[in-house]
Coordinates of C-alpha atoms and ligand atoms in Angstrom, one line a residue:
M10 CA -27.6 -54.8 41.3
G11 CA -27.7 -58.3 39.6
A12 CA -24.5 -60.0 38.6
Q13 CA -25.6 -59.6 34.9
D14 CA -26.3 -56.0 35.3
F15 CA -22.6 -55.4 36.5
T16 CA -21.6 -57.6 33.6
G17 CA -23.7 -55.2 30.9
I18 CA -22.0 -52.3 32.5
V19 CA -18.7 -53.2 32.5
R20 CA -19.2 -54.3 28.7
R21 CA -20.8 -50.8 28.2
A22 CA -17.7 -49.3 29.8
V23 CA -15.2 -51.5 27.8
D24 CA -17.1 -51.0 24.4
S25 CA -17.5 -47.2 24.7
E26 CA -13.6 -47.3 25.6
R27 CA -12.5 -48.9 22.4
L28 CA -14.7 -46.6 20.8
S29 CA -13.6 -43.5 22.1
G30 CA -10.1 -45.4 21.3
L31 CA -10.9 -46.1 17.8
F32 CA -12.1 -42.5 17.5
E33 CA -9.1 -41.2 18.4
K34 CA -7.0 -43.5 16.6
A35 CA -9.3 -42.5 13.3
M36 CA -8.6 -38.7 14.3
N37 CA -4.7 -39.4 14.4
D38 CA -4.9 -41.3 11.1
K39 CA -6.7 -38.2 9.8
W40 CA -4.6 -35.3 11.2
L41 CA -1.6 -37.4 9.8
T42 CA -3.0 -37.6 6.7
L43 CA -3.8 -33.9 6.7
Q44 CA -0.7 -33.0 7.9
N45 CA 0.8 -35.3 5.0
S46 CA -1.1 -33.4 2.7
L47 CA -0.2 -30.5 3.2
L48 CA 3.2 -31.2 3.1
V49 CA 3.0 -32.7 0.2
C50 CA 1.3 -29.4 -1.0
F51 CA 3.9 -27.5 0.2
S52 CA 6.5 -29.3 -1.2
L53 CA 5.0 -29.2 -4.9
Y54 CA 4.1 -25.7 -4.4
S55 CA 8.0 -24.8 -3.5
A56 CA 9.4 -27.1 -5.9
Y57 CA 7.3 -25.1 -8.9
W58 CA 8.4 -21.8 -7.8
L59 CA 12.2 -23.4 -7.2
V60 CA 11.7 -24.2 -11.0
V61 CA 10.3 -21.2 -12.0
Y62 CA 12.8 -18.8 -10.4
I63 CA 15.7 -21.1 -11.8
Y64 CA 14.2 -21.0 -15.2
R65 CA 14.1 -17.2 -14.6
V66 CA 17.8 -16.8 -14.7
T67 CA 18.8 -19.2 -16.6
L68 CA 16.7 -20.4 -19.9
H69 CA 14.3 -17.1 -19.7
P70 CA 14.9 -14.6 -23.0
L71 CA 15.9 -11.9 -20.3
A72 CA 18.3 -14.0 -18.0
K73 CA 21.5 -12.7 -20.4
F74 CA 20.4 -8.7 -19.4
P75 CA 22.4 -6.9 -17.1
G76 CA 20.7 -6.9 -13.6
P77 CA 20.8 -8.1 -10.1
V78 CA 20.0 -12.1 -9.9
L79 CA 17.2 -11.2 -7.5
A80 CA 15.3 -8.9 -9.2
G81 CA 15.4 -11.4 -12.1
V82 CA 14.1 -14.1 -10.2
S83 CA 11.0 -12.6 -8.3
F84 CA 8.8 -10.1 -8.0
W85 CA 9.5 -9.6 -4.5
Y86 CA 13.0 -7.4 -5.2
E87 CA 10.5 -4.8 -6.5
F88 CA 8.0 -5.5 -3.6
Y89 CA 10.5 -4.5 -1.0
Y90 CA 11.3 -1.2 -2.5
D91 CA 7.9 -0.6 -3.6
V92 CA 5.1 -1.7 -0.9
W93 CA 7.3 -3.2 2.5
P94 CA 9.3 -2.3 3.8
R95 CA 10.2 0.8 1.8
R96 CA 7.4 2.5 0.0
Y97 CA 7.4 4.0 -3.6
G98 CA 10.6 3.8 -3.8
Y99 CA 11.6 1.6 -6.4
M100 CA 12.2 4.0 -8.8
W101 CA 15.4 5.5 -7.0
K102 CA 16.8 1.8 -6.6
I103 CA 16.4 1.6 -10.6
E104 CA 18.4 4.4 -10.5
E105 CA 21.1 3.0 -8.6
L106 CA 20.7 -0.2 -10.4
H107 CA 22.1 1.8 -13.6
K108 CA 24.8 3.6 -12.4
K109 CA 26.1 0.0 -11.1
Y110 CA 25.1 -2.4 -14.4
G111 CA 24.9 0.6 -17.5
P112 CA 21.9 1.8 -19.0
I113 CA 20.0 -1.0 -19.3
V114 CA 18.5 -3.4 -16.7
R115 CA 16.6 -6.1 -15.8
I116 CA 14.9 -4.5 -13.2
N117 CA 12.2 -7.6 -12.5
P118 CA 11.4 -11.1 -14.2
I119 CA 9.6 -9.5 -17.2
H120 CA 10.9 -5.6 -17.4
I121 CA 13.6 -4.0 -19.0
H122 CA 14.3 -0.2 -17.6
I123 CA 16.3 1.6 -19.9
N124 CA 17.8 5.1 -18.9
D125 CA 19.0 6.8 -22.3
P126 CA 17.5 10.1 -22.7
N127 CA 18.6 9.5 -26.1
F128 CA 16.6 6.6 -26.4
I129 CA 13.0 7.8 -26.2
D130 CA 11.2 8.0 -29.5
Q131 CA 12.7 4.6 -30.0
I132 CA 10.5 3.1 -27.2
Y133 CA 7.3 5.3 -27.4
A134 CA 7.5 6.7 -30.7
P135 CA 8.8 4.7 -33.3
A136 CA 9.2 5.2 -37.0
G137 CA 7.0 3.4 -39.2
R138 CA 3.9 3.0 -37.4
E139 CA 5.0 0.1 -35.2
K140 CA 2.7 -1.2 -32.5
R141 CA 2.7 -0.4 -28.9
N142 CA 0.4 -2.4 -26.4
G143 CA 0.6 -1.3 -22.9
D144 CA 1.7 -4.1 -20.2
P145 CA -1.0 -5.7 -18.2
W146 CA 1.1 -6.6 -15.2
F147 CA 2.1 -2.7 -14.7
S148 CA -1.1 -1.7 -15.3
M149 CA -3.3 -4.6 -12.8
A150 CA -5.5 -4.4 -16.2
T151 CA -8.2 -7.2 -16.0
E152 CA -9.9 -8.7 -18.9
S153 CA -13.1 -6.7 -18.4
G154 CA -14.1 -4.2 -16.1
M155 CA -12.6 -0.7 -15.0
M156 CA -9.6 -1.8 -15.2
A157 CA -9.7 -2.8 -18.6
W158 CA -12.3 0.1 -20.2
S159 CA -10.7 3.1 -20.0
T160 CA -8.5 4.4 -23.0
L161 CA -5.3 4.7 -20.4
Q162 CA -6.2 0.9 -19.6
T163 CA -6.4 -0.8 -23.1
M164 CA -3.6 -2.8 -23.5
D165 CA -3.9 -3.5 -26.7
H166 CA -2.6 -1.5 -29.6
H167 CA -5.8 -1.5 -31.8
Q168 CA -8.2 -1.5 -29.3
H169 CA -6.4 1.6 -27.7
H170 CA -6.3 3.4 -31.0
L171 CA -10.1 3.2 -31.6
R172 CA -11.0 4.2 -28.0
R173 CA -8.6 7.1 -28.3
G174 CA -10.3 8.2 -31.9
A175 CA -13.5 8.8 -30.6
L176 CA -11.9 11.2 -27.8
S177 CA -9.6 13.0 -29.6
R178 CA -11.7 15.3 -31.7
F179 CA -12.6 16.5 -27.8
F180 CA -9.4 17.6 -26.7
S181 CA -8.1 18.9 -30.2
K182 CA -6.4 22.5 -30.2
A183 CA -9.2 23.9 -32.2
S184 CA -12.1 22.2 -29.7
V185 CA -9.7 23.6 -26.8
R186 CA -9.8 26.8 -28.3
Q187 CA -13.6 27.0 -27.8
L188 CA -13.5 26.1 -24.6
E189 CA -11.2 29.3 -23.2
G190 CA -14.5 31.3 -22.7
L191 CA -15.3 28.5 -19.8
I192 CA -12.1 28.4 -18.7
S193 CA -11.8 32.0 -17.9
D194 CA -15.4 32.0 -16.4
K195 CA -14.3 29.5 -13.9
I196 CA -11.1 31.6 -13.4
D197 CA -13.4 34.6 -12.9
R198 CA -14.9 32.7 -9.9
L199 CA -12.0 31.3 -8.4
L200 CA -10.4 35.5 -8.4
Q201 CA -13.5 36.8 -7.2
R202 CA -13.7 34.5 -4.3
L203 CA -10.4 35.0 -3.6
A204 CA -10.7 38.5 -3.8
Q205 CA -13.7 38.5 -1.1
M206 CA -11.4 36.3 1.0
H207 CA -8.7 38.7 1.3
R208 CA -11.0 41.8 2.4
A209 CA -12.6 39.5 4.9
G210 CA -8.7 38.7 6.0
D211 CA -8.9 35.4 5.2
S212 CA -5.8 35.8 3.6
V213 CA -4.1 32.3 3.8
I214 CA -4.8 29.4 0.9
N215 CA -4.1 26.2 0.6
S216 CA -3.2 26.2 -3.0
T217 CA -3.5 22.5 -3.7
H218 CA -7.3 22.6 -2.7
V219 CA -8.0 25.8 -4.4
I220 CA -6.3 25.1 -7.5
A221 CA -7.8 21.1 -7.9
A222 CA -11.3 23.1 -7.3
L223 CA -10.8 25.2 -10.4
T224 CA -9.2 22.2 -12.7
M225 CA -11.8 20.0 -12.0
D226 CA -14.9 22.1 -12.2
I227 CA -13.2 22.8 -15.9
I228 CA -13.1 19.4 -16.8
S229 CA -16.5 17.9 -15.3
S230 CA -18.2 21.3 -16.9
Y231 CA -16.6 19.7 -20.3
S232 CA -16.2 16.5 -20.3
L233 CA -19.4 15.4 -18.2
G234 CA -21.7 18.8 -18.7
V235 CA -22.0 18.9 -15.2
D236 CA -20.4 21.4 -12.9
M237 CA -19.1 20.2 -10.0
G238 CA -19.2 23.5 -8.3
N239 CA -15.6 22.8 -6.1
L240 CA -15.2 26.5 -6.8
T241 CA -18.0 27.4 -4.4
R242 CA -17.7 24.7 -1.9
E243 CA -16.4 25.5 1.7
E244 CA -13.8 23.2 1.6
W245 CA -12.8 23.6 -2.1
G246 CA -14.1 19.9 -2.7
R247 CA -10.7 18.6 -1.2
D248 CA -12.6 15.2 -0.6
W249 CA -11.9 14.6 -4.4
S250 CA -8.7 16.8 -4.8
E251 CA -7.4 14.1 -2.4
T252 CA -8.7 11.3 -3.8
F253 CA -6.6 11.0 -6.9
P254 CA -3.3 10.9 -5.3
R255 CA -4.7 8.1 -3.8
L256 CA -5.5 6.3 -6.7
G257 CA -1.9 5.9 -7.5
T258 CA -0.9 4.8 -4.0
I259 CA -3.1 1.4 -4.7
R260 CA -0.7 0.9 -7.6
P261 CA 2.4 -0.5 -6.5
W262 CA -0.1 -2.8 -4.1
G263 CA -1.9 -3.8 -7.2
R264 CA 0.8 -5.0 -9.2
Q265 CA 1.7 -7.4 -6.3
F266 CA -1.7 -8.3 -5.0
K267 CA -3.7 -7.4 -8.8
N268 CA -6.3 -9.3 -8.1
L269 CA -7.1 -8.4 -4.3
T270 CA -6.9 -4.9 -5.6
V271 CA -9.2 -5.2 -8.5
M272 CA -11.8 -6.9 -6.2
S273 CA -11.8 -4.1 -3.9
L274 CA -12.0 -1.9 -6.5
S275 CA -15.0 -3.2 -8.0
I276 CA -16.8 -4.6 -4.6
E277 CA -19.5 -2.5 -2.6
P278 CA -17.3 0.4 -1.1
S279 CA -18.8 -0.3 2.8
I280 CA -17.4 -3.3 2.7
V281 CA -14.1 -2.7 1.5
R282 CA -13.8 -0.1 3.7
W283 CA -12.9 -1.9 6.4
F284 CA -10.3 -3.8 5.0
N285 CA -8.7 -1.0 2.6
P286 CA -10.1 2.0 3.4
T287 CA -8.1 3.7 0.4
A288 CA -9.8 1.4 -2.7
A289 CA -13.2 2.3 -0.7
A290 CA -12.5 6.0 -1.3
V291 CA -11.7 5.7 -5.1
A292 CA -14.0 3.2 -6.0
E293 CA -17.0 5.2 -4.6
K294 CA -15.8 8.3 -6.4
A295 CA -15.3 6.2 -9.5
K296 CA -18.8 5.5 -9.6
Y297 CA -20.1 9.2 -9.5
P298 CA -20.2 9.9 -13.2
M299 CA -22.8 7.0 -13.6
E300 CA -26.1 8.9 -13.0
V301 CA -24.9 11.3 -15.7
I302 CA -24.0 8.7 -18.3
R303 CA -27.4 7.2 -17.6
A304 CA -29.2 10.4 -18.5
H305 CA -27.1 11.1 -21.2
I306 CA -27.5 7.8 -22.9
D307 CA -31.2 8.1 -22.1
K308 CA -31.5 11.6 -24.3
H309 CA -29.6 9.9 -26.9
E310 CA -31.8 7.4 -27.3
K311 CA -34.6 9.8 -27.1
D312 CA -33.0 12.4 -29.6
G313 CA -30.8 10.4 -31.4
A314 CA -29.7 13.8 -33.0
T315 CA -26.1 15.5 -32.1
T316 CA -24.8 18.7 -30.8
N317 CA -23.2 21.3 -32.4
M318 CA -19.2 21.5 -31.3
A319 CA -19.2 24.9 -32.1
T320 CA -22.1 25.4 -29.4
N321 CA -19.2 24.0 -26.4
N322 CA -22.1 22.1 -24.8
R323 CA -20.9 19.0 -26.3
T324 CA -20.2 16.0 -23.9
I325 CA -17.6 13.2 -23.9
F326 CA -20.9 10.6 -24.1
M327 CA -21.9 12.3 -26.9
E328 CA -18.6 12.2 -28.4
I329 CA -18.7 8.1 -27.6
L330 CA -22.0 7.8 -28.4
D331 CA -22.2 9.1 -31.6
S332 CA -19.0 7.3 -32.8
S333 CA -18.4 4.7 -34.9
L334 CA -17.4 2.6 -31.9
P335 CA -19.1 -0.9 -31.9
P336 CA -22.4 -1.0 -29.1
H337 CA -20.3 -3.1 -26.4
E338 CA -17.9 -0.1 -26.5
K339 CA -21.1 2.4 -25.6
S340 CA -21.8 0.3 -22.5
V341 CA -22.3 2.3 -19.2
G342 CA -19.4 0.6 -17.6
R343 CA -17.2 1.7 -20.2
L344 CA -18.1 5.0 -20.4
N345 CA -18.2 5.0 -16.9
A346 CA -14.4 3.9 -17.0
E347 CA -13.7 6.8 -19.6
A348 CA -15.5 9.5 -17.8
F349 CA -13.5 8.8 -14.2
L350 CA -10.3 8.8 -15.9
L351 CA -11.2 12.1 -17.4
L352 CA -11.9 13.9 -14.0
G353 CA -8.8 12.4 -12.9
G354 CA -6.5 13.1 -15.4
G355 CA -8.1 16.6 -16.1
T356 CA -7.4 17.1 -12.2
D357 CA -4.5 16.0 -10.5
P358 CA -1.7 16.5 -12.9
T359 CA -2.5 19.9 -14.0
T360 CA -3.1 20.9 -10.5
R361 CA 0.5 19.8 -9.8
N362 CA 1.7 21.5 -12.3
L363 CA 0.0 24.9 -11.6
T364 CA 1.0 25.1 -7.8
V365 CA 4.7 23.6 -8.2
T366 CA 5.1 26.2 -10.8
M367 CA 3.7 29.1 -8.8
Y368 CA 5.5 27.3 -6.1
H369 CA 9.0 28.2 -8.0
L370 CA 8.1 31.3 -9.1
L371 CA 7.5 32.6 -6.0
A372 CA 10.2 31.3 -4.5
N373 CA 12.6 33.2 -7.1
P374 CA 11.5 36.7 -6.9
K375 CA 13.8 37.6 -9.7
L376 CA 12.1 35.3 -12.0
L377 CA 8.7 35.8 -10.8
Q378 CA 9.2 40.0 -11.6
R379 CA 10.8 38.9 -14.8
L380 CA 7.7 36.9 -15.9
L381 CA 5.4 39.8 -14.8
D382 CA 7.1 42.4 -17.3
E383 CA 6.4 40.2 -19.9
L384 CA 3.3 39.6 -19.1
K385 CA 3.0 43.5 -18.6
L386 CA 3.4 43.5 -22.3
I387 CA -0.1 41.9 -23.4
M388 CA -1.5 42.4 -20.1
P389 CA -1.4 45.8 -18.6
R390 CA -4.1 45.4 -16.1
P391 CA -4.9 42.8 -14.3
D392 CA -8.2 42.3 -15.7
S393 CA -6.8 42.8 -19.3
P394 CA -8.8 40.1 -21.5
V395 CA -5.9 37.6 -23.1
T396 CA -5.5 34.4 -24.8
V397 CA -4.0 30.9 -24.8
A398 CA -2.5 32.0 -28.4
A399 CA -1.1 35.2 -27.1
L400 CA 0.4 34.1 -23.8
E401 CA 1.7 31.4 -25.4
A402 CA 3.8 33.2 -27.7
L403 CA 5.9 35.3 -24.7
P404 CA 9.0 33.3 -24.7
F405 CA 9.9 33.4 -20.9
F406 CA 6.7 32.1 -19.8
S407 CA 6.7 29.7 -21.7
A408 CA 9.6 28.4 -20.6
C409 CA 8.7 28.6 -16.8
I410 CA 5.6 26.3 -17.6
T411 CA 8.2 24.3 -19.6
E412 CA 10.6 24.0 -16.5
G413 CA 7.5 23.8 -14.1
L414 CA 6.7 20.5 -16.1
R415 CA 9.8 19.3 -16.0
M416 CA 10.4 19.5 -12.4
T417 CA 6.9 18.6 -11.0
N418 CA 6.9 15.1 -12.4
A419 CA 3.0 15.1 -11.9
V420 CA 3.6 11.5 -13.4
S421 CA 6.5 10.1 -12.8
T422 CA 6.6 6.6 -13.6
R423 CA 8.6 4.5 -15.5
M424 CA 6.0 3.7 -18.7
P425 CA 6.5 0.4 -20.0
R426 CA 5.9 -0.4 -23.9
V427 CA 5.5 -3.4 -25.6
S428 CA 6.5 -4.1 -29.1
P429 CA 4.5 -7.4 -30.2
D430 CA 6.0 -8.0 -33.8
K431 CA 9.7 -6.8 -33.8
A432 CA 12.4 -6.7 -31.3
I433 CA 13.7 -3.4 -30.0
V434 CA 17.6 -3.0 -30.6
Y435 CA 19.3 -1.0 -28.3
K436 CA 22.8 -0.5 -28.5
D437 CA 24.2 -4.2 -28.9
W438 CA 21.2 -5.7 -27.1
V439 CA 18.3 -7.1 -28.9
I440 CA 14.7 -7.0 -26.3
P441 CA 12.7 -9.4 -27.8
K442 CA 9.6 -9.0 -28.8
G443 CA 6.7 -9.1 -26.3
T444 CA 9.2 -7.7 -23.9
P445 CA 7.8 -4.7 -21.8
V446 CA 10.6 -1.8 -22.1
M447 CA 10.6 1.4 -20.5
Q448 CA 12.3 4.3 -19.1
S449 CA 11.3 6.5 -16.0
L450 CA 9.9 10.1 -16.3
Y451 CA 11.0 11.5 -13.0
L452 CA 14.8 9.8 -14.0
L453 CA 14.5 11.3 -17.6
H454 CA 13.8 15.0 -15.8
M455 CA 16.7 14.7 -13.3
N456 CA 19.1 13.7 -16.0
D457 CA 21.8 16.0 -15.1
D458 CA 23.8 15.2 -18.4
I459 CA 20.5 16.7 -20.0
F460 CA 19.4 19.4 -17.3
P461 CA 22.8 20.2 -15.3
E462 CA 21.3 21.1 -11.6
P463 CA 18.5 19.1 -12.3
M464 CA 16.8 20.4 -8.8
R465 CA 17.1 24.1 -9.8
Y466 CA 14.3 25.9 -11.6
N467 CA 15.9 27.4 -14.1
P468 CA 13.7 28.4 -17.2
Q469 CA 16.5 29.6 -18.9
R470 CA 17.8 26.6 -20.1
W471 CA 14.7 26.1 -22.5
L472 CA 15.5 29.3 -24.1
D473 CA 19.3 28.7 -24.5
N474 CA 18.8 25.4 -26.0
P475 CA 15.2 25.3 -27.8
S476 CA 15.4 21.6 -29.2
L477 CA 15.7 20.4 -25.5
K478 CA 11.7 20.3 -25.4
S479 CA 11.3 18.3 -28.6
R480 CA 13.8 16.0 -27.6
Y481 CA 13.8 15.8 -24.0
L482 CA 10.4 17.0 -22.2
M483 CA 8.8 14.0 -21.2
A484 CA 6.2 15.1 -19.0
F485 CA 2.7 14.3 -21.2
G486 CA 4.6 11.1 -22.6
R487 CA 4.9 10.3 -26.1
G488 CA 3.7 8.8 -29.1
S489 CA 0.4 7.1 -29.9
R490 CA -0.4 6.8 -26.0
Q491 CA 0.8 10.5 -25.1
C492 CA -1.8 12.7 -22.8
L493 CA -4.7 13.5 -24.7
G494 CA -5.6 16.3 -22.7
I495 CA -2.2 18.2 -23.9
N496 CA -3.7 21.3 -25.7
L497 CA -6.5 21.5 -22.1
A498 CA -3.6 21.2 -19.8
N499 CA -1.8 23.7 -21.6
A500 CA -4.7 26.4 -21.7
E501 CA -5.5 25.9 -18.0
M502 CA -1.8 26.4 -17.0
F503 CA -1.1 29.7 -19.2
L504 CA -4.6 31.3 -18.4
T505 CA -4.5 30.5 -14.8
L506 CA -0.8 31.3 -14.0
A507 CA -1.2 34.4 -15.8
R508 CA -4.4 35.6 -14.4
V509 CA -3.4 34.7 -10.8
L510 CA 0.0 36.3 -10.7
T511 CA -1.3 39.3 -12.3
R512 CA -4.2 39.9 -10.2
F513 CA -2.3 39.1 -6.8
D514 CA 0.7 39.7 -4.8
L515 CA 1.3 36.5 -3.4
G516 CA 3.8 34.9 -1.0
L517 CA 4.6 31.2 0.4
Y518 CA 3.3 30.3 3.7
D519 CA 5.1 27.9 5.4
V520 CA 6.1 25.8 2.5
I521 CA 8.6 23.5 3.2
R522 CA 10.4 22.3 -0.4
E523 CA 11.3 19.1 0.5
R524 CA 7.6 17.9 2.1
D525 CA 5.6 19.9 -0.1
I526 CA 7.3 20.2 -3.6
D527 CA 9.4 17.7 -4.3
V528 CA 8.7 14.3 -5.5
S529 CA 9.3 11.5 -2.4
G530 CA 7.5 8.7 -3.8
D531 CA 6.7 7.1 -7.4
C532 CA 2.9 5.5 -7.4
F533 CA 2.7 6.4 -11.5
N534 CA 2.1 9.9 -10.0
G535 CA 4.9 11.3 -8.1
I536 CA 3.6 11.8 -5.0
V537 CA 4.9 14.4 -1.8
R538 CA 5.4 13.1 1.7
D539 CA 2.4 11.8 4.1
D540 CA 2.6 14.9 6.2
S541 CA 2.8 17.9 3.7
P542 CA -0.6 20.1 4.0
G543 CA -0.5 21.2 0.7
I544 CA 1.0 24.1 -0.7
R545 CA 0.1 27.4 1.1
V546 CA 0.0 30.8 0.0
K547 CA -0.5 34.0 1.3
L548 CA -2.7 36.8 -0.2
L549 CA -0.7 39.6 -0.2
R550 CA -2.3 42.5 -2.5
D551 CA -5.3 42.5 -4.7
N552 CA -3.6 44.5 -7.1
L553 CA -7.3 44.9 -9.1
A554 CA -8.3 46.5 -5.7
E555 CA -5.7 48.8 -6.0
I556 CA -5.7 50.5 -9.9
Ligands
HEM603 C1 0.2 19.3 -16.8 C2 -1.3 18.4 -16.7 C3 -1.0 16.8 -17.4 C4 0.4 16.0 -17.3 C5 2.0 16.2 -17.2 C6 0.0 14.9 -18.0 C7 0.5 13.4 -18.2 C8 0.2 12.4 -18.7 C9 0.8 11.5 -19.4 C10 2.5 11.3 -18.6 C11 -0.2 10.2 -19.7 C12 0.2 8.8 -20.1 C13 1.0 8.9 -21.5 C14 1.3 7.5 -21.4 O1 0.8 6.2 -21.0 O2 2.1 7.5 -22.7 C15 -1.0 10.9 -19.3 C16 -2.2 10.2 -20.2 C17 -3.7 10.8 -20.1 N1 -3.9 11.8 -20.3 FE1 -2.6 13.7 -19.4 N2 -1.5 14.7 -18.3 C18 -1.9 16.5 -17.8 C19 -3.3 16.6 -18.0 C20 -4.5 16.0 -18.7 C21 -5.4 16.9 -18.6 C22 -6.1 18.1 -18.7 C23 -6.4 15.5 -19.2 C24 -7.9 16.0 -20.2 C25 -8.8 14.9 -19.4 C26 -5.5 14.6 -19.5 C27 -6.3 13.0 -20.1 C28 -5.7 12.0 -20.1 C29 -6.0 11.0 -20.5 C30 -6.8 10.4 -21.5 C31 -5.1 9.9 -20.8 C32 -4.6 8.7 -21.1 C33 -4.3 8.7 -22.9 C34 -4.0 7.4 -23.7 O3 -3.7 6.1 -23.2 O4 -4.7 7.3 -25.2 N3 -4.3 15.1 -19.3 N4 -1.0 12.0 -19.4

């Protein structure tokens, strides 16, 4: 090797060392720059939130209202009780807060909660047609899409009024009266299948699945024009009845992580399944009405004509397509959201009320006997024809249903209402307009000043004090946003309980009240413990077969 070659190698080595040194320095500088940028971002982010937190408990219009400072500072307070480490339990914490701070409490940075049974109408059904908007934070409502399109999810007072108006005729008392034949047909199917099971010695039924099959077949036939056929399915279509309570469990999460949750409900369920199986199950089911809707729209465009209401073969889509709503309100997506609301609203709360009321009657044989004696007056045989009007006129039966509604709390939640134009005045407190104000249905129904021994099923309380119902029963909500399906729900509850209880002698089967009956979590709907298998019942005797 010559001297020149050697010098070349040394120079190259020195150069590469210098280069790598330079590279290292550059990387270090970059890292430092990145580190500094992150530090700056973090500091700005922290400073921003510090200012927000301080504002919320000092200058914010709700800062003067009673309540824990932490709840006023941040939504994480609610998160702790509703999402993690506790689950679905903020409502009971709110009850505690009322004991400490009085009847009006600021329970999070934007919500005022009142616990006063004598201040219901001022929030929900004010005099003088005052407007009541929904609260988008609580409902995870979006600008468009599934979480904005159904009547329940419509936040603006006027738009809600328009959308509800397009449905209300469908659920009026007169329309539901025409529906009694359809409801009775489905109950006939149910009774036949139960009688078969009893004959075959297969006598333990899961009433949660069985009744959900009934209510869902009714609402799907009526609103979509398609019988889902759950009453004939081996498992009573339990995949459906199990989906609706799940929808509720998404809500407390959704309030805290709205965008993530709304995205989970809107993208392809097979992708969502691996990170959020609950949302995937709900999103999959939510698309079910699509096919039927498309067929209806095609038919509507072709025929144009309307169908006679009296023939009982109108569907909710016909009702909306024929309504005066503007064309964008008649899109497939919006109709689908409305249809899914009706399927869920028509299935879950009615099922819970029917099964829980049945439980309380079976657990109290003297009350059951009193009811059966009263029913005998108009149903001398289990197969005597009967109408809802005749059943509703039975005072004790009505009281049993009302007490069931009070104790079931199928919808247990706090229900925020926003008065956009006027302050709401509660005692000495002026709640600024635009503030979500609310009471919790469960807390109202469990108030022991109004309902002594609230955990006792006591239908007599409604007979002793007939004004209780109009003043304090909130199971269906109140005012312009109260449940649209009241008449249908009542018809189903009266007819089903009367016909099932007169037809069969039933016994409870391994039912544990704390596990299967009492509300243990509030997710909008009042849910029972995770380990509940449903409310199981034994068919002891088929009274019709014995005649
Ligand atoms: C015993 C059974 C039922 C109970 C306890 C119940 C309870 C409720 C409650 C508490 C609300 C909310 C009201 C509010 O925000 O103020 C509601 C809304 C609603 N329910 Fe029911 N419901 C029952 C059955 C039904 C049935 C059978 C249907 C029929 C499809 C139905 C359809 C609806 C609809 C469409 C809404 C939204 C109303 C609106 O925002 O204007 N519900 N229900």
